[in-house]
Amino acid sequence: MGENTASTTQRPKAPRAIFASAGSPYFSTVLALMAVVVILSNVGAAKGVTFGPIVTDGGFFLFPLAYILGDVISEVYGFKVARRAIITTFALAAFSTLCFWIMIQLPAAEWYDGQEALERTLGPVWLIVLASLLGFLVGQTLNSWVLVKMKERFGERGLVGRLMSSTGVGEFADTLIFCSIAATVIGITDIPTFINYVVVGFVYKTAVEFLFVPVTTLVIRWFKRREPSYELHAPVSDGVA
């Protein structure tokens, strides 16, 4: 009994996950950037794009940035704050779509000759909007949840590992949901092209995030050093020298 007690007391404590308070200008800046990126990517997503055999959409270069910003929020501020940021971004993206629709429906002046172009550029394709918003909501939530759970398990160590793991889970869910709803809207009607669309989207977005992991890591460390509420708890040590 005594030996068991001694061995129990000698076990090292699990590393503690540290998160900053969201009441700083740094958080609001990242949140604003994430919302702008998602809104712009939703506009671009209505355009089908091909590079030889590669099939994607016009927002392909923007959406990975939303996940990088989501990683910053999740790692520095925690899951509850990240969930609030995701819901806020979701609501702002939906609001922007409603505003675009209202702008289009307003009666055009006699001398205005851009109505058709406006409708083609900003006219909400509701299935695309639904696909993008649902994909973002589910994918970002899973991405944040996995990242924070891994941080709670390993503490400040292993930042690169949790960034890559959470990215894989979040991007797969996001891409599958979006492509399943949006495929027919942009003209994809056969299974091989659909698989191409899903695989290319997932591989591309995940690869971009993996390539940007060193940058994401540097940004996260920058935030950790400058967030007063983070520094009050413990010095920054994310295991990446």
mmCIF file of C-alpha atoms in Angstrom, residues 62-190:
data_model
loop_
_atom_site.group_PDB
_atom_site.id
_atom_site.type_symbol
_atom_site.label_atom_id
_atom_site.label_comp_id
_atom_site.label_asym_id
_atom_site.label_seq_id
_atom_site.Cartn_x
_atom_site.Cartn_y
_atom_site.Cartn_z
ATOM 1 C CA LEU A 62 -7.955 32.121 -49.599
ATOM 2 C CA PHE A 63 -9.635 29.459 -47.523
ATOM 3 C CA PRO A 64 -6.468 27.870 -46.043
ATOM 4 C CA LEU A 65 -5.721 31.267 -44.498
ATOM 5 C CA ALA A 66 -8.934 31.013 -42.469
ATOM 6 C CA TYR A 67 -7.673 27.766 -40.939
ATOM 7 C CA ILE A 68 -4.277 29.249 -40.162
ATOM 8 C CA LEU A 69 -5.969 32.129 -38.358
ATOM 9 C CA GLY A 70 -8.265 29.633 -36.635
ATOM 10 C CA ASP A 71 -5.190 27.731 -35.418
ATOM 11 C CA VAL A 72 -3.797 30.932 -33.919
ATOM 12 C CA ILE A 73 -7.033 31.611 -32.048
ATOM 13 C CA SER A 74 -7.391 28.013 -30.816
ATOM 14 C CA GLU A 75 -3.793 27.683 -29.644
ATOM 15 C CA VAL A 76 -3.536 31.067 -27.940
ATOM 16 C CA TYR A 77 -7.088 31.609 -26.629
ATOM 17 C CA GLY A 78 -8.621 28.134 -26.263
ATOM 18 C CA PHE A 79 -11.648 26.246 -27.560
ATOM 19 C CA LYS A 80 -14.395 28.396 -26.041
ATOM 20 C CA VAL A 81 -12.987 31.558 -27.603
ATOM 21 C CA ALA A 82 -12.334 29.756 -30.889
ATOM 22 C CA ARG A 83 -15.920 28.501 -30.963
ATOM 23 C CA ARG A 84 -17.157 32.050 -30.426
ATOM 24 C CA ALA A 85 -14.898 33.275 -33.239
ATOM 25 C CA ILE A 86 -16.171 30.542 -35.577
ATOM 26 C CA ILE A 87 -19.817 31.366 -34.845
ATOM 27 C CA THR A 88 -19.138 35.102 -35.265
ATOM 28 C CA THR A 89 -17.404 34.540 -38.598
ATOM 29 C CA PHE A 90 -20.229 32.233 -39.693
ATOM 30 C CA ALA A 91 -22.803 34.907 -38.848
ATOM 31 C CA LEU A 92 -20.850 37.677 -40.608
ATOM 32 C CA ALA A 93 -20.460 35.549 -43.745
ATOM 33 C CA ALA A 94 -24.191 34.845 -43.771
ATOM 34 C CA PHE A 95 -24.933 38.540 -43.215
ATOM 35 C CA SER A 96 -22.674 39.543 -46.119
ATOM 36 C CA THR A 97 -24.546 37.156 -48.399
ATOM 37 C CA LEU A 98 -27.863 38.703 -47.353
ATOM 38 C CA CYS A 99 -26.452 42.182 -48.031
ATOM 39 C CA PHE A 100 -25.289 41.147 -51.510
ATOM 40 C CA TRP A 101 -28.768 39.812 -52.260
ATOM 41 C CA ILE A 102 -30.404 43.063 -51.086
ATOM 42 C CA MET A 103 -28.021 45.149 -53.218
ATOM 43 C CA ILE A 104 -28.953 43.112 -56.280
ATOM 44 C CA GLN A 105 -32.691 43.391 -55.610
ATOM 45 C CA LEU A 106 -32.643 47.184 -55.266
ATOM 46 C CA PRO A 107 -34.069 48.901 -58.368
ATOM 47 C CA ALA A 108 -31.265 49.957 -60.692
ATOM 48 C CA ALA A 109 -31.005 53.511 -62.009
ATOM 49 C CA GLU A 110 -31.705 53.965 -65.708
ATOM 50 C CA TRP A 111 -28.082 54.866 -66.399
ATOM 51 C CA TYR A 112 -26.652 51.907 -64.439
ATOM 52 C CA ASP A 113 -25.400 49.206 -66.830
ATOM 53 C CA GLY A 114 -23.709 46.830 -64.384
ATOM 54 C CA GLN A 115 -26.706 44.875 -63.066
ATOM 55 C CA GLU A 116 -25.907 41.661 -64.902
ATOM 56 C CA ALA A 117 -22.258 41.782 -63.890
ATOM 57 C CA LEU A 118 -23.257 42.475 -60.283
ATOM 58 C CA GLU A 119 -25.605 39.497 -60.245
ATOM 59 C CA ARG A 120 -22.987 37.196 -61.752
ATOM 60 C CA THR A 121 -20.294 38.365 -59.335
ATOM 61 C CA LEU A 122 -22.140 38.747 -56.043
ATOM 62 C CA GLY A 123 -25.450 37.018 -56.636
ATOM 63 C CA PRO A 124 -25.760 34.412 -53.900
ATOM 64 C CA VAL A 125 -25.894 30.845 -55.144
ATOM 65 C CA TRP A 126 -27.627 29.534 -52.076
ATOM 66 C CA LEU A 127 -26.265 25.994 -52.281
ATOM 67 C CA ILE A 128 -22.720 27.380 -52.511
ATOM 68 C CA VAL A 129 -23.384 29.608 -49.510
ATOM 69 C CA LEU A 130 -24.820 26.692 -47.565
ATOM 70 C CA ALA A 131 -21.933 24.419 -48.544
ATOM 71 C CA SER A 132 -19.290 26.972 -47.605
ATOM 72 C CA LEU A 133 -20.862 27.964 -44.302
ATOM 73 C CA LEU A 134 -21.568 24.409 -43.156
ATOM 74 C CA GLY A 135 -18.128 23.224 -44.218
ATOM 75 C CA PHE A 136 -16.480 26.098 -42.384
ATOM 76 C CA LEU A 137 -18.585 25.628 -39.248
ATOM 77 C CA VAL A 138 -17.946 21.879 -38.931
ATOM 78 C CA GLY A 139 -14.350 21.892 -40.173
ATOM 79 C CA GLN A 140 -13.175 24.798 -38.043
ATOM 80 C CA THR A 141 -14.895 23.428 -34.953
ATOM 81 C CA LEU A 142 -13.217 20.026 -35.367
ATOM 82 C CA ASN A 143 -9.893 21.692 -36.126
ATOM 83 C CA SER A 144 -10.086 23.762 -32.946
ATOM 84 C CA TRP A 145 -11.325 20.881 -30.789
ATOM 85 C CA VAL A 146 -8.538 18.519 -31.845
ATOM 86 C CA LEU A 147 -5.855 21.183 -31.407
ATOM 87 C CA VAL A 148 -7.019 22.194 -27.934
ATOM 88 C CA LYS A 149 -7.493 18.594 -26.756
ATOM 89 C CA MET A 150 -3.937 17.789 -27.829
ATOM 90 C CA LYS A 151 -2.675 20.890 -26.035
ATOM 91 C CA GLU A 152 -4.506 19.847 -22.870
ATOM 92 C CA ARG A 153 -2.775 16.469 -23.146
ATOM 93 C CA PHE A 154 0.761 17.643 -23.952
ATOM 94 C CA GLY A 155 0.844 21.224 -22.703
ATOM 95 C CA GLU A 156 3.055 23.669 -24.589
ATOM 96 C CA ARG A 157 5.083 20.875 -26.178
ATOM 97 C CA GLY A 158 4.390 19.502 -29.662
ATOM 98 C CA LEU A 159 2.897 22.566 -31.326
ATOM 99 C CA VAL A 160 3.790 21.423 -34.849
ATOM 100 C CA GLY A 161 2.204 18.021 -34.248
ATOM 101 C CA ARG A 162 -1.097 19.435 -33.076
ATOM 102 C CA LEU A 163 -1.208 21.994 -35.892
ATOM 103 C CA MET A 164 -0.780 19.263 -38.505
ATOM 104 C CA SER A 165 -3.143 16.780 -36.843
ATOM 105 C CA SER A 166 -5.948 19.272 -36.342
ATOM 106 C CA THR A 167 -5.514 20.521 -39.907
ATOM 107 C CA GLY A 168 -5.987 17.050 -41.373
ATOM 108 C CA VAL A 169 -9.206 16.421 -39.438
ATOM 109 C CA GLY A 170 -10.701 19.873 -39.991
ATOM 110 C CA GLU A 171 -9.842 20.205 -43.665
ATOM 111 C CA PHE A 172 -11.154 16.743 -44.532
ATOM 112 C CA ALA A 173 -14.538 17.427 -42.905
ATOM 113 C CA ASP A 174 -14.728 20.906 -44.457
ATOM 114 C CA THR A 175 -13.788 19.753 -47.964
ATOM 115 C CA LEU A 176 -16.125 16.757 -47.957
ATOM 116 C CA ILE A 177 -19.130 18.786 -46.789
ATOM 117 C CA PHE A 178 -18.473 21.661 -49.181
ATOM 118 C CA CYS A 179 -17.788 19.529 -52.246
ATOM 119 C CA SER A 180 -20.776 17.243 -51.617
ATOM 120 C CA ILE A 181 -23.167 20.205 -51.705
ATOM 121 C CA ALA A 182 -21.400 22.511 -54.177
ATOM 122 C CA ALA A 183 -20.283 20.055 -56.859
ATOM 123 C CA THR A 184 -23.401 20.141 -59.042
ATOM 124 C CA VAL A 185 -23.678 23.933 -58.711
ATOM 125 C CA ILE A 186 -20.311 24.497 -60.403
ATOM 126 C CA GLY A 187 -21.006 21.853 -63.052
ATOM 127 C CA ILE A 188 -19.599 18.620 -61.608
ATOM 128 C CA THR A 189 -21.982 15.768 -62.405
ATOM 129 C CA ASP A 190 -19.880 12.580 -62.585
#
